[in-house]
JSON list of C-alpha atoms in Angstrom, two decimals:
[
{"chain": "R", "resi": 1, "resn": "MET", "atom": "CA", "xyz": [-3.48, -6.44, -35.77]},
{"chain": "R", "resi": 2, "resn": "ALA", "atom": "CA", "xyz": [-6.88, -6.32, -34.08]},
{"chain": "R", "resi": 3, "resn": "ASN", "atom": "CA", "xyz": [-9.60, -8.70, -35.25]},
{"chain": "R", "resi": 4, "resn": "TYR", "atom": "CA", "xyz": [-11.88, -5.69, -35.42]},
{"chain": "R", "resi": 5, "resn": "GLY", "atom": "CA", "xyz": [-12.06, -2.16, -34.07]},
{"chain": "R", "resi": 6, "resn": "ALA", "atom": "CA", "xyz": [-9.59, 0.67, -34.55]},
{"chain": "R", "resi": 7, "resn": "ILE", "atom": "CA", "xyz": [-5.84, 1.07, -34.59]},
{"chain": "R", "resi": 8, "resn": "LEU", "atom": "CA", "xyz": [-4.78, 4.44, -33.15]},
{"chain": "R", "resi": 9, "resn": "VAL", "atom": "CA", "xyz": [-1.38, 6.11, -32.88]},
{"chain": "R", "resi": 10, "resn": "ASP", "atom": "CA", "xyz": [-0.52, 8.68, -30.19]},
{"chain": "R", "resi": 11, "resn": "GLU", "atom": "CA", "xyz": [1.63, 11.78, -30.66]},
{"chain": "R", "resi": 12, "resn": "TYR", "atom": "CA", "xyz": [4.76, 9.74, -29.94]},
{"chain": "R", "resi": 13, "resn": "GLY", "atom": "CA", "xyz": [3.99, 7.31, -32.75]},
{"chain": "R", "resi": 14, "resn": "ILE", "atom": "CA", "xyz": [3.12, 4.49, -30.35]},
{"chain": "R", "resi": 15, "resn": "PRO", "atom": "CA", "xyz": [0.10, 2.48, -31.58]},
{"chain": "R", "resi": 16, "resn": "PHE", "atom": "CA", "xyz": [-2.59, 0.76, -29.59]},
{"chain": "R", "resi": 17, "resn": "SER", "atom": "CA", "xyz": [-5.52, -1.12, -31.01]},
{"chain": "R", "resi": 18, "resn": "THR", "atom": "CA", "xyz": [-9.03, -1.88, -29.86]},
{"chain": "R", "resi": 19, "resn": "PRO", "atom": "CA", "xyz": [-10.14, -4.25, -28.52]},
{"chain": "R", "resi": 20, "resn": "ASP", "atom": "CA", "xyz": [-6.74, -5.92, -28.08]},
{"chain": "R", "resi": 21, "resn": "THR", "atom": "CA", "xyz": [-5.24, -3.09, -26.03]},
{"chain": "R", "resi": 22, "resn": "THR", "atom": "CA", "xyz": [-6.90, -0.91, -23.39]},
{"chain": "R", "resi": 23, "resn": "PRO", "atom": "CA", "xyz": [-5.03, 2.36, -22.77]},
{"chain": "R", "resi": 24, "resn": "MET", "atom": "CA", "xyz": [-4.41, 3.68, -19.29]},
{"chain": "R", "resi": 25, "resn": "SER", "atom": "CA", "xyz": [-6.11, 7.03, -18.77]},
{"chain": "R", "resi": 26, "resn": "LEU", "atom": "CA", "xyz": [-6.32, 9.79, -16.20]},
{"chain": "R", "resi": 27, "resn": "ILE", "atom": "CA", "xyz": [-8.44, 8.83, -13.19]},
{"chain": "R", "resi": 28, "resn": "SER", "atom": "CA", "xyz": [-7.80, 11.88, -11.04]},
{"chain": "R", "resi": 29, "resn": "LYS", "atom": "CA", "xyz": [-5.67, 14.99, -10.69]},
{"chain": "R", "resi": 30, "resn": "ASN", "atom": "CA", "xyz": [-5.60, 16.63, -7.26]},
{"chain": "R", "resi": 31, "resn": "VAL", "atom": "CA", "xyz": [-3.62, 19.53, -5.81]},
{"chain": "R", "resi": 32, "resn": "TYR", "atom": "CA", "xyz": [-2.71, 19.40, -2.11]},
{"chain": "R", "resi": 33, "resn": "THR", "atom": "CA", "xyz": [-1.43, 22.49, -0.32]},
{"chain": "R", "resi": 34, "resn": "PHE", "atom": "CA", "xyz": [0.94, 22.03, 2.61]},
{"chain": "R", "resi": 35, "resn": "GLY", "atom": "CA", "xyz": [1.88, 25.05, 4.67]},
{"chain": "R", "resi": 36, "resn": "GLY", "atom": "CA", "xyz": [4.34, 23.06, 6.74]},
{"chain": "R", "resi": 37, "resn": "SER", "atom": "CA", "xyz": [6.61, 20.07, 6.41]},
{"chain": "R", "resi": 38, "resn": "GLY", "atom": "CA", "xyz": [4.22, 17.78, 4.52]},
{"chain": "R", "resi": 39, "resn": "GLY", "atom": "CA", "xyz": [1.81, 14.97, 5.27]},
{"chain": "R", "resi": 40, "resn": "VAL", "atom": "CA", "xyz": [0.13, 11.79, 4.08]},
{"chain": "R", "resi": 41, "resn": "ILE", "atom": "CA", "xyz": [-2.21, 11.65, 1.07]},
{"chain": "R", "resi": 42, "resn": "ASN", "atom": "CA", "xyz": [-4.73, 8.81, 0.82]},
{"chain": "R", "resi": 43, "resn": "LEU", "atom": "CA", "xyz": [-4.92, 7.56, -2.76]},
{"chain": "R", "resi": 44, "resn": "ALA", "atom": "CA", "xyz": [-8.24, 6.40, -4.23]},
{"chain": "R", "resi": 45, "resn": "VAL", "atom": "CA", "xyz": [-6.88, 3.36, -6.06]},
{"chain": "R", "resi": 46, "resn": "SER", "atom": "CA", "xyz": [-7.75, -0.32, -6.10]},
{"chain": "R", "resi": 47, "resn": "VAL", "atom": "CA", "xyz": [-5.32, -3.24, -6.05]},
{"chain": "R", "resi": 48, "resn": "SER", "atom": "CA", "xyz": [-7.67, -5.10, -8.39]},
{"chain": "R", "resi": 49, "resn": "SER", "atom": "CA", "xyz": [-6.59, -3.02, -11.40]},
{"chain": "R", "resi": 50, "resn": "PRO", "atom": "CA", "xyz": [-3.21, -1.67, -12.60]},
{"chain": "R", "resi": 51, "resn": "PHE", "atom": "CA", "xyz": [-2.53, 1.99, -11.83]},
{"chain": "R", "resi": 52, "resn": "VAL", "atom": "CA", "xyz": [0.26, 4.57, -12.08]},
{"chain": "R", "resi": 53, "resn": "VAL", "atom": "CA", "xyz": [0.91, 7.42, -9.62]},
{"chain": "R", "resi": 54, "resn": "ALA", "atom": "CA", "xyz": [3.02, 10.48, -10.44]},
{"chain": "R", "resi": 55, "resn": "PHE", "atom": "CA", "xyz": [3.52, 13.75, -8.58]},
{"chain": "R", "resi": 56, "resn": "LYS", "atom": "CA", "xyz": [5.19, 17.15, -8.82]},
{"chain": "R", "resi": 57, "resn": "SER", "atom": "CA", "xyz": [5.63, 20.16, -6.55]},
{"chain": "R", "resi": 58, "resn": "ASP", "atom": "CA", "xyz": [6.11, 23.91, -6.98]},
{"chain": "R", "resi": 59, "resn": "VAL", "atom": "CA", "xyz": [8.83, 23.77, -4.29]},
{"chain": "R", "resi": 60, "resn": "THR", "atom": "CA", "xyz": [12.17, 22.05, -4.89]},
{"chain": "R", "resi": 61, "resn": "GLY", "atom": "CA", "xyz": [13.22, 18.98, -2.91]},
{"chain": "R", "resi": 62, "resn": "VAL", "atom": "CA", "xyz": [9.72, 17.68, -2.05]},
{"chain": "R", "resi": 63, "resn": "TYR", "atom": "CA", "xyz": [9.89, 13.89, -1.99]},
{"chain": "R", "resi": 64, "resn": "GLY", "atom": "CA", "xyz": [7.08, 11.39, -2.40]},
{"chain": "R", "resi": 65, "resn": "ARG", "atom": "CA", "xyz": [7.03, 7.91, -0.84]},
{"chain": "R", "resi": 66, "resn": "LEU", "atom": "CA", "xyz": [4.36, 5.41, -1.96]},
{"chain": "R", "resi": 67, "resn": "SER", "atom": "CA", "xyz": [3.20, 2.89, 0.65]},
{"chain": "R", "resi": 68, "resn": "ASN", "atom": "CA", "xyz": [0.80, -0.06, 0.60]},
{"chain": "R", "resi": 69, "resn": "ASN", "atom": "CA", "xyz": [-0.85, -1.03, 3.88]},
{"chain": "R", "resi": 70, "resn": "SER", "atom": "CA", "xyz": [-3.06, -4.07, 3.29]},
{"chain": "R", "resi": 71, "resn": "GLY", "atom": "CA", "xyz": [-4.24, -2.69, -0.03]},
{"chain": "R", "resi": 72, "resn": "ALA", "atom": "CA", "xyz": [-4.64, 0.92, 1.14]},
{"chain": "R", "resi": 73, "resn": "TYR", "atom": "CA", "xyz": [-2.19, 3.12, -0.75]},
{"chain": "R", "resi": 74, "resn": "THR", "atom": "CA", "xyz": [-0.81, 6.40, 0.57]},
{"chain": "R", "resi": 75, "resn": "LEU", "atom": "CA", "xyz": [1.69, 8.96, -0.68]},
{"chain": "R", "resi": 76, "resn": "THR", "atom": "CA", "xyz": [3.82, 10.57, 2.02]},
{"chain": "R", "resi": 77, "resn": "VAL", "atom": "CA", "xyz": [5.27, 13.93, 0.94]},
{"chain": "R", "resi": 78, "resn": "GLY", "atom": "CA", "xyz": [7.82, 16.03, 2.78]},
{"chain": "R", "resi": 79, "resn": "LYS", "atom": "CA", "xyz": [10.88, 18.24, 2.54]},
{"chain": "R", "resi": 80, "resn": "LEU", "atom": "CA", "xyz": [14.01, 17.33, 4.46]},
{"chain": "R", "resi": 81, "resn": "ALA", "atom": "CA", "xyz": [15.52, 20.83, 4.36]},
{"chain": "R", "resi": 82, "resn": "GLY", "atom": "CA", "xyz": [12.52, 22.31, 6.18]},
{"chain": "R", "resi": 83, "resn": "GLY", "atom": "CA", "xyz": [10.21, 25.08, 5.12]},
{"chain": "R", "resi": 84, "resn": "SER", "atom": "CA", "xyz": [6.90, 24.86, 3.35]},
{"chain": "R", "resi": 85, "resn": "VAL", "atom": "CA", "xyz": [6.24, 21.91, 1.06]},
{"chain": "R", "resi": 86, "resn": "GLY", "atom": "CA", "xyz": [3.93, 24.11, -1.02]},
{"chain": "R", "resi": 87, "resn": "ASN", "atom": "CA", "xyz": [1.54, 22.71, -3.61]},
{"chain": "R", "resi": 88, "resn": "VAL", "atom": "CA", "xyz": [1.82, 19.04, -4.54]},
{"chain": "R", "resi": 89, "resn": "THR", "atom": "CA", "xyz": [-0.08, 17.80, -7.60]},
{"chain": "R", "resi": 90, "resn": "VAL", "atom": "CA", "xyz": [-0.86, 14.07, -7.71]},
{"chain": "R", "resi": 91, "resn": "TYR", "atom": "CA", "xyz": [-1.90, 12.28, -10.89]},
{"chain": "R", "resi": 92, "resn": "ILE", "atom": "CA", "xyz": [-3.44, 8.80, -10.92]},
{"chain": "R", "resi": 93, "resn": "PHE", "atom": "CA", "xyz": [-3.79, 6.81, -14.15]},
{"chain": "R", "resi": 94, "resn": "GLY", "atom": "CA", "xyz": [-5.46, 3.45, -14.59]},
{"chain": "R", "resi": 95, "resn": "ILE", "atom": "CA", "xyz": [-7.69, 1.27, -16.75]},
{"chain": "R", "resi": 96, "resn": "VAL", "atom": "CA", "xyz": [-11.19, 2.75, -16.63]},
{"chain": "R", "resi": 97, "resn": "ILE", "atom": "CA", "xyz": [-13.94, 0.48, -17.99]},
{"chain": "R", "resi": 98, "resn": "PRO", "atom": "CA", "xyz": [-16.54, 1.57, -18.76]},
{"chain": "R", "resi": 99, "resn": "GLN", "atom": "CA", "xyz": [-15.45, 5.05, -19.79]},
{"chain": "R", "resi": 100, "resn": "PRO", "atom": "CA", "xyz": [-17.96, 7.88, -19.26]},
{"chain": "R", "resi": 101, "resn": "LYS", "atom": "CA", "xyz": [-19.69, 8.48, -22.58]},
{"chain": "R", "resi": 102, "resn": "PRO", "atom": "CA", "xyz": [-19.52, 12.03, -23.93]},
{"chain": "R", "resi": 103, "resn": "ALA", "atom": "CA", "xyz": [-22.55, 14.01, -25.01]},
{"chain": "R", "resi": 104, "resn": "TRP", "atom": "CA", "xyz": [-21.22, 13.80, -28.55]},
{"chain": "R", "resi": 105, "resn": "GLY", "atom": "CA", "xyz": [-18.18, 12.44, -30.35]},
{"chain": "R", "resi": 106, "resn": "ILE", "atom": "CA", "xyz": [-16.62, 8.99, -30.58]},
{"chain": "R", "resi": 107, "resn": "ALA", "atom": "CA", "xyz": [-17.16, 6.03, -28.25]},
{"chain": "R", "resi": 108, "resn": "ILE", "atom": "CA", "xyz": [-15.43, 2.69, -28.84]},
{"chain": "R", "resi": 109, "resn": "ASN", "atom": "CA", "xyz": [-16.64, -0.49, -27.13]},
{"chain": "R", "resi": 110, "resn": "ASP", "atom": "CA", "xyz": [-14.71, -3.66, -26.37]},
{"chain": "R", "resi": 111, "resn": "ALA", "atom": "CA", "xyz": [-15.82, -7.18, -27.29]},
{"chain": "R", "resi": 112, "resn": "GLN", "atom": "CA", "xyz": [-18.07, -7.26, -24.21]},
{"chain": "R", "resi": 113, "resn": "GLY", "atom": "CA", "xyz": [-19.87, -4.08, -25.27]},
{"chain": "R", "resi": 114, "resn": "ARG", "atom": "CA", "xyz": [-18.25, -1.90, -22.60]},
{"chain": "R", "resi": 115, "resn": "CYS", "atom": "CA", "xyz": [-17.09, 1.60, -23.52]},
{"chain": "R", "resi": 116, "resn": "MET", "atom": "CA", "xyz": [-13.29, 1.60, -23.35]},
{"chain": "R", "resi": 117, "resn": "LEU", "atom": "CA", "xyz": [-12.28, 4.76, -25.25]},
{"chain": "R", "resi": 118, "resn": "THR", "atom": "CA", "xyz": [-13.91, 8.06, -26.21]},
{"chain": "R", "resi": 119, "resn": "ASN", "atom": "CA", "xyz": [-12.82, 11.36, -27.71]},
{"chain": "R", "resi": 120, "resn": "GLU", "atom": "CA", "xyz": [-12.72, 12.77, -24.15]},
{"chain": "R", "resi": 121, "resn": "THR", "atom": "CA", "xyz": [-10.52, 10.02, -22.67]},
{"chain": "R", "resi": 122, "resn": "LYS", "atom": "CA", "xyz": [-7.27, 11.51, -21.36]},
{"chain": "R", "resi": 123, "resn": "VAL", "atom": "CA", "xyz": [-4.88, 8.72, -22.32]},
{"chain": "R", "resi": 124, "resn": "MET", "atom": "CA", "xyz": [-1.68, 8.50, -20.28]},
{"chain": "R", "resi": 125, "resn": "ASN", "atom": "CA", "xyz": [1.45, 9.66, -22.06]},
{"chain": "R", "resi": 126, "resn": "PRO", "atom": "CA", "xyz": [4.20, 7.00, -22.27]},
{"chain": "R", "resi": 127, "resn": "PRO", "atom": "CA", "xyz": [6.60, 7.32, -19.31]},
{"chain": "R", "resi": 128, "resn": "ILE", "atom": "CA", "xyz": [10.10, 8.50, -20.17]},
{"chain": "R", "resi": 129, "resn": "ALA", "atom": "CA", "xyz": [13.18, 6.99, -18.56]},
{"chain": "R", "resi": 130, "resn": "VAL", "atom": "CA", "xyz": [15.52, 9.58, -17.01]},
{"chain": "R", "resi": 131, "resn": "GLY", "atom": "CA", "xyz": [19.07, 8.38, -16.55]},
{"chain": "R", "resi": 132, "resn": "THR", "atom": "CA", "xyz": [21.69, 6.45, -18.49]},
{"chain": "R", "resi": 133, "resn": "PRO", "atom": "CA", "xyz": [21.60, 2.63, -18.19]},
{"chain": "R", "resi": 134, "resn": "GLY", "atom": "CA", "xyz": [25.06, 1.29, -17.46]},
{"chain": "R", "resi": 135, "resn": "ASN", "atom": "CA", "xyz": [26.33, 4.61, -16.09]},
{"chain": "R", "resi": 136, "resn": "PRO", "atom": "CA", "xyz": [26.03, 4.73, -12.26]},
{"chain": "R", "resi": 137, "resn": "ALA", "atom": "CA", "xyz": [26.92, 8.43, -12.32]},
{"chain": "R", "resi": 138, "resn": "ASN", "atom": "CA", "xyz": [23.51, 9.06, -13.93]},
{"chain": "R", "resi": 139, "resn": "LEU", "atom": "CA", "xyz": [21.33, 6.45, -12.26]},
{"chain": "R", "resi": 140, "resn": "GLY", "atom": "CA", "xyz": [19.42, 6.19, -8.99]},
{"chain": "R", "resi": 141, "resn": "TYR", "atom": "CA", "xyz": [20.00, 9.08, -6.61]},
{"chain": "R", "resi": 142, "resn": "ASN", "atom": "CA", "xyz": [22.63, 10.48, -8.99]},
{"chain": "R", "resi": 143, "resn": "VAL", "atom": "CA", "xyz": [19.94, 11.39, -11.52]},
{"chain": "R", "resi": 144, "resn": "ASP", "atom": "CA", "xyz": [19.59, 15.18, -11.54]},
{"chain": "R", "resi": 145, "resn": "THR", "atom": "CA", "xyz": [18.09, 16.40, -14.79]},
{"chain": "R", "resi": 146, "resn": "THR", "atom": "CA", "xyz": [16.10, 19.45, -15.85]},
{"chain": "R", "resi": 147, "resn": "LEU", "atom": "CA", "xyz": [13.50, 18.79, -18.54]},
{"chain": "R", "resi": 148, "resn": "SER", "atom": "CA", "xyz": [11.88, 21.46, -20.68]},
{"chain": "R", "resi": 149, "resn": "GLY", "atom": "CA", "xyz": [8.15, 21.37, -19.94]},
{"chain": "R", "resi": 150, "resn": "ASN", "atom": "CA", "xyz": [5.73, 20.15, -17.30]},
{"chain": "R", "resi": 151, "resn": "TYR", "atom": "CA", "xyz": [6.57, 16.72, -15.87]},
{"chain": "R", "resi": 152, "resn": "ALA", "atom": "CA", "xyz": [5.59, 14.62, -12.86]},
{"chain": "R", "resi": 153, "resn": "VAL", "atom": "CA", "xyz": [7.77, 11.85, -11.47]},
{"chain": "R", "resi": 154, "resn": "MET", "atom": "CA", "xyz": [6.77, 8.41, -10.28]},
{"chain": "R", "resi": 155, "resn": "PRO", "atom": "CA", "xyz": [7.52, 7.91, -6.56]},
{"chain": "R", "resi": 156, "resn": "GLN", "atom": "CA", "xyz": [10.57, 5.70, -6.41]},
{"chain": "R", "resi": 157, "resn": "MET", "atom": "CA", "xyz": [13.23, 4.78, -3.87]},
{"chain": "R", "resi": 158, "resn": "THR", "atom": "CA", "xyz": [16.55, 5.53, -5.56]},
{"chain": "R", "resi": 159, "resn": "GLY", "atom": "CA", "xyz": [18.88, 4.68, -2.70]},
{"chain": "R", "resi": 160, "resn": "LEU", "atom": "CA", "xyz": [19.51, 4.48, 1.02]},
{"chain": "R", "resi": 161, "resn": "MET", "atom": "CA", "xyz": [21.68, 6.43, 3.47]},
{"chain": "R", "resi": 162, "resn": "VAL", "atom": "CA", "xyz": [22.86, 4.59, 6.59]},
{"chain": "R", "resi": 163, "resn": "GLY", "atom": "CA", "xyz": [24.96, 5.48, 9.60]},
{"chain": "R", "resi": 164, "resn": "VAL", "atom": "CA", "xyz": [25.37, 5.24, 13.37]},
{"chain": "R", "resi": 165, "resn": "ILE", "atom": "CA", "xyz": [23.98, 7.89, 15.71]},
{"chain": "R", "resi": 166, "resn": "HIS", "atom": "CA", "xyz": [25.92, 8.77, 18.86]},
{"chain": "R", "resi": 167, "resn": "SER", "atom": "CA", "xyz": [23.70, 10.43, 21.45]},
{"chain": "R", "resi": 168, "resn": "GLY", "atom": "CA", "xyz": [24.23, 10.69, 25.20]},
{"chain": "R", "resi": 169, "resn": "GLY", "atom": "CA", "xyz": [26.85, 7.98, 25.24]},
{"chain": "R", "resi": 170, "resn": "ALA", "atom": "CA", "xyz": [24.57, 5.50, 23.44]},
{"chain": "R", "resi": 171, "resn": "THR", "atom": "CA", "xyz": [24.62, 4.41, 19.82]},
{"chain": "R", "resi": 172, "resn": "ARG", "atom": "CA", "xyz": [21.85, 3.35, 17.49]},
{"chain": "R", "resi": 173, "resn": "PRO", "atom": "CA", "xyz": [21.57, 2.68, 13.76]},
{"chain": "R", "resi": 174, "resn": "PHE", "atom": "CA", "xyz": [20.18, 5.31, 11.40]},
{"chain": "R", "resi": 175, "resn": "GLN", "atom": "CA", "xyz": [18.85, 4.98, 7.89]},
{"chain": "R", "resi": 176, "resn": "SER", "atom": "CA", "xyz": [17.09, 7.28, 5.47]},
{"chain": "R", "resi": 177, "resn": "PRO", "atom": "CA", "xyz": [15.46, 6.26, 2.18]},
{"chain": "R", "resi": 178, "resn": "ILE", "atom": "CA", "xyz": [16.30, 8.48, -0.78]},
{"chain": "R", "resi": 179, "resn": "GLN", "atom": "CA", "xyz": [13.22, 9.25, -2.89]},
{"chain": "R", "resi": 180, "resn": "THR", "atom": "CA", "xyz": [12.44, 10.97, -6.17]},
{"chain": "R", "resi": 181, "resn": "TYR", "atom": "CA", "xyz": [11.06, 14.48, -6.60]},
{"chain": "R", "resi": 182, "resn": "ALA", "atom": "CA", "xyz": [9.87, 16.69, -9.47]},
{"chain": "R", "resi": 183, "resn": "TYR", "atom": "CA", "xyz": [10.07, 20.47, -9.13]},
{"chain": "R", "resi": 184, "resn": "PHE", "atom": "CA", "xyz": [8.11, 22.39, -11.78]},
{"chain": "R", "resi": 185, "resn": "ASN", "atom": "CA", "xyz": [8.89, 26.11, -11.89]},
{"chain": "R", "resi": 186, "resn": "GLY", "atom": "CA", "xyz": [6.36, 27.00, -14.57]},
{"chain": "R", "resi": 187, "resn": "SER", "atom": "CA", "xyz": [8.53, 26.25, -17.59]},
{"chain": "R", "resi": 188, "resn": "THR", "atom": "CA", "xyz": [11.01, 23.48, -16.71]},
{"chain": "R", "resi": 189, "resn": "THR", "atom": "CA", "xyz": [10.99, 20.48, -14.37]},
{"chain": "R", "resi": 190, "resn": "ARG", "atom": "CA", "xyz": [13.91, 19.31, -12.26]},
{"chain": "R", "resi": 191, "resn": "ILE", "atom": "CA", "xyz": [13.90, 15.53, -11.75]},
{"chain": "R", "resi": 192, "resn": "SER", "atom": "CA", "xyz": [16.09, 14.40, -8.85]},
{"chain": "R", "resi": 193, "resn": "SER", "atom": "CA", "xyz": [16.09, 12.71, -5.42]},
{"chain": "R", "resi": 194, "resn": "THR", "atom": "CA", "xyz": [16.44, 13.67, -1.78]},
{"chain": "R", "resi": 195, "resn": "GLN", "atom": "CA", "xyz": [16.75, 12.04, 1.64]},
{"chain": "R", "resi": 196, "resn": "THR", "atom": "CA", "xyz": [13.53, 11.63, 3.59]},
{"chain": "R", "resi": 197, "resn": "ASP", "atom": "CA", "xyz": [14.85, 11.47, 7.17]},
{"chain": "R", "resi": 198, "resn": "SER", "atom": "CA", "xyz": [17.42, 13.43, 9.18]},
{"chain": "R", "resi": 199, "resn": "PRO", "atom": "CA", "xyz": [19.44, 12.44, 12.26]},
{"chain": "R", "resi": 200, "resn": "GLY", "atom": "CA", "xyz": [18.52, 15.83, 13.70]},
{"chain": "R", "resi": 201, "resn": "GLY", "atom": "CA", "xyz": [21.11, 17.31, 16.01]},
{"chain": "R", "resi": 202, "resn": "ASP", "atom": "CA", "xyz": [22.65, 13.95, 16.87]},
{"chain": "R", "resi": 203, "resn": "GLN", "atom": "CA", "xyz": [26.15, 13.06, 15.76]},
{"chain": "R", "resi": 204, "resn": "LEU", "atom": "CA", "xyz": [26.11, 10.73, 12.76]},
{"chain": "R", "resi": 205, "resn": "GLU", "atom": "CA", "xyz": [29.16, 8.55, 11.99]},
{"chain": "R", "resi": 206, "resn": "ASN", "atom": "CA", "xyz": [30.08, 5.70, 9.67]},
{"chain": "R", "resi": 207, "resn": "VAL", "atom": "CA", "xyz": [27.87, 7.18, 6.96]},
{"chain": "R", "resi": 208, "resn": "GLY", "atom": "CA", "xyz": [27.32, 5.04, 3.87]},
{"chain": "R", "resi": 209, "resn": "TYR", "atom": "CA", "xyz": [25.16, 5.17, 0.76]},
{"chain": "R", "resi": 210, "resn": "ALA", "atom": "CA", "xyz": [23.57, 2.49, -1.39]},
{"chain": "R", "resi": 211, "resn": "ASN", "atom": "CA", "xyz": [22.43, 3.48, -4.88]},
{"chain": "R", "resi": 212, "resn": "SER", "atom": "CA", "xyz": [19.59, 1.65, -6.61]},
{"chain": "R", "resi": 213, "resn": "ASN", "atom": "CA", "xyz": [21.31, 2.24, -9.97]},
{"chain": "R", "resi": 214, "resn": "ASP", "atom": "CA", "xyz": [17.88, 2.43, -11.63]},
{"chain": "R", "resi": 215, "resn": "VAL", "atom": "CA", "xyz": [16.51, 4.88, -14.15]},
{"chain": "R", "resi": 216, "resn": "VAL", "atom": "CA", "xyz": [13.80, 7.26, -12.91]},
{"chain": "R", "resi": 217, "resn": "TYR", "atom": "CA", "xyz": [10.44, 7.47, -14.69]},
{"chain": "R", "resi": 218, "resn": "ALA", "atom": "CA", "xyz": [8.62, 10.71, -15.44]},
{"chain": "R", "resi": 219, "resn": "LEU", "atom": "CA", "xyz": [5.40, 11.63, -17.26]},
{"chain": "R", "resi": 220, "resn": "ASP", "atom": "CA", "xyz": [4.65, 14.64, -19.44]},
{"chain": "R", "resi": 221, "resn": "VAL", "atom": "CA", "xyz": [1.54, 16.06, -17.71]},
{"chain": "R", "resi": 222, "resn": "SER", "atom": "CA", "xyz": [1.13, 19.23, -19.75]},
{"chain": "R", "resi": 223, "resn": "ALA", "atom": "CA", "xyz": [-2.06, 17.82, -21.34]},
{"chain": "R", "resi": 224, "resn": "TYR", "atom": "CA", "xyz": [-3.77, 17.23, -17.99]}
]
């Protein structure tokens, strides 16, 4: 129970109270159009504050790989099977203090007098876990689920493919991360994973797979 302030409940029945809890809210929503095989998206986030990234595409099999290079975050998107990556929508959520105050409505301050919540704040929906804990057949890269509605998936490595390439009489190791994707067709969203690298035309032998055996997290983004 908060010492003072308000106790609010979202549509899922999950409460948060002010000033004891600060909700994560939408920082940005951007659509990137790729006519080719993909590219790198620079993310406007800071390591000094918690944040959540989720993405979706209007083309199936478009992976997203989140990277941190000395505090600079990027999202690499691509499609192993070739063809256009299409439109990729990236959502960033974080703790925004102070919140922009609306022209009218409700504004709630924290104990320091900073605006932390208004009637215009787009609070992040609770992530849902996709997969079945304890069942490897529905975890990691084996997750392949279609959800009714508009969802984005958090970029996540769900496994690894390894092998040995034989080319021109020489051998070298090969590995490909397996990453999540979310394909939204306008009414449903397929949540699954795909490889990110291909051996090309080289002969690949001794192929093996390692599954993360983790659930995959998705966000309902229909309100954004």
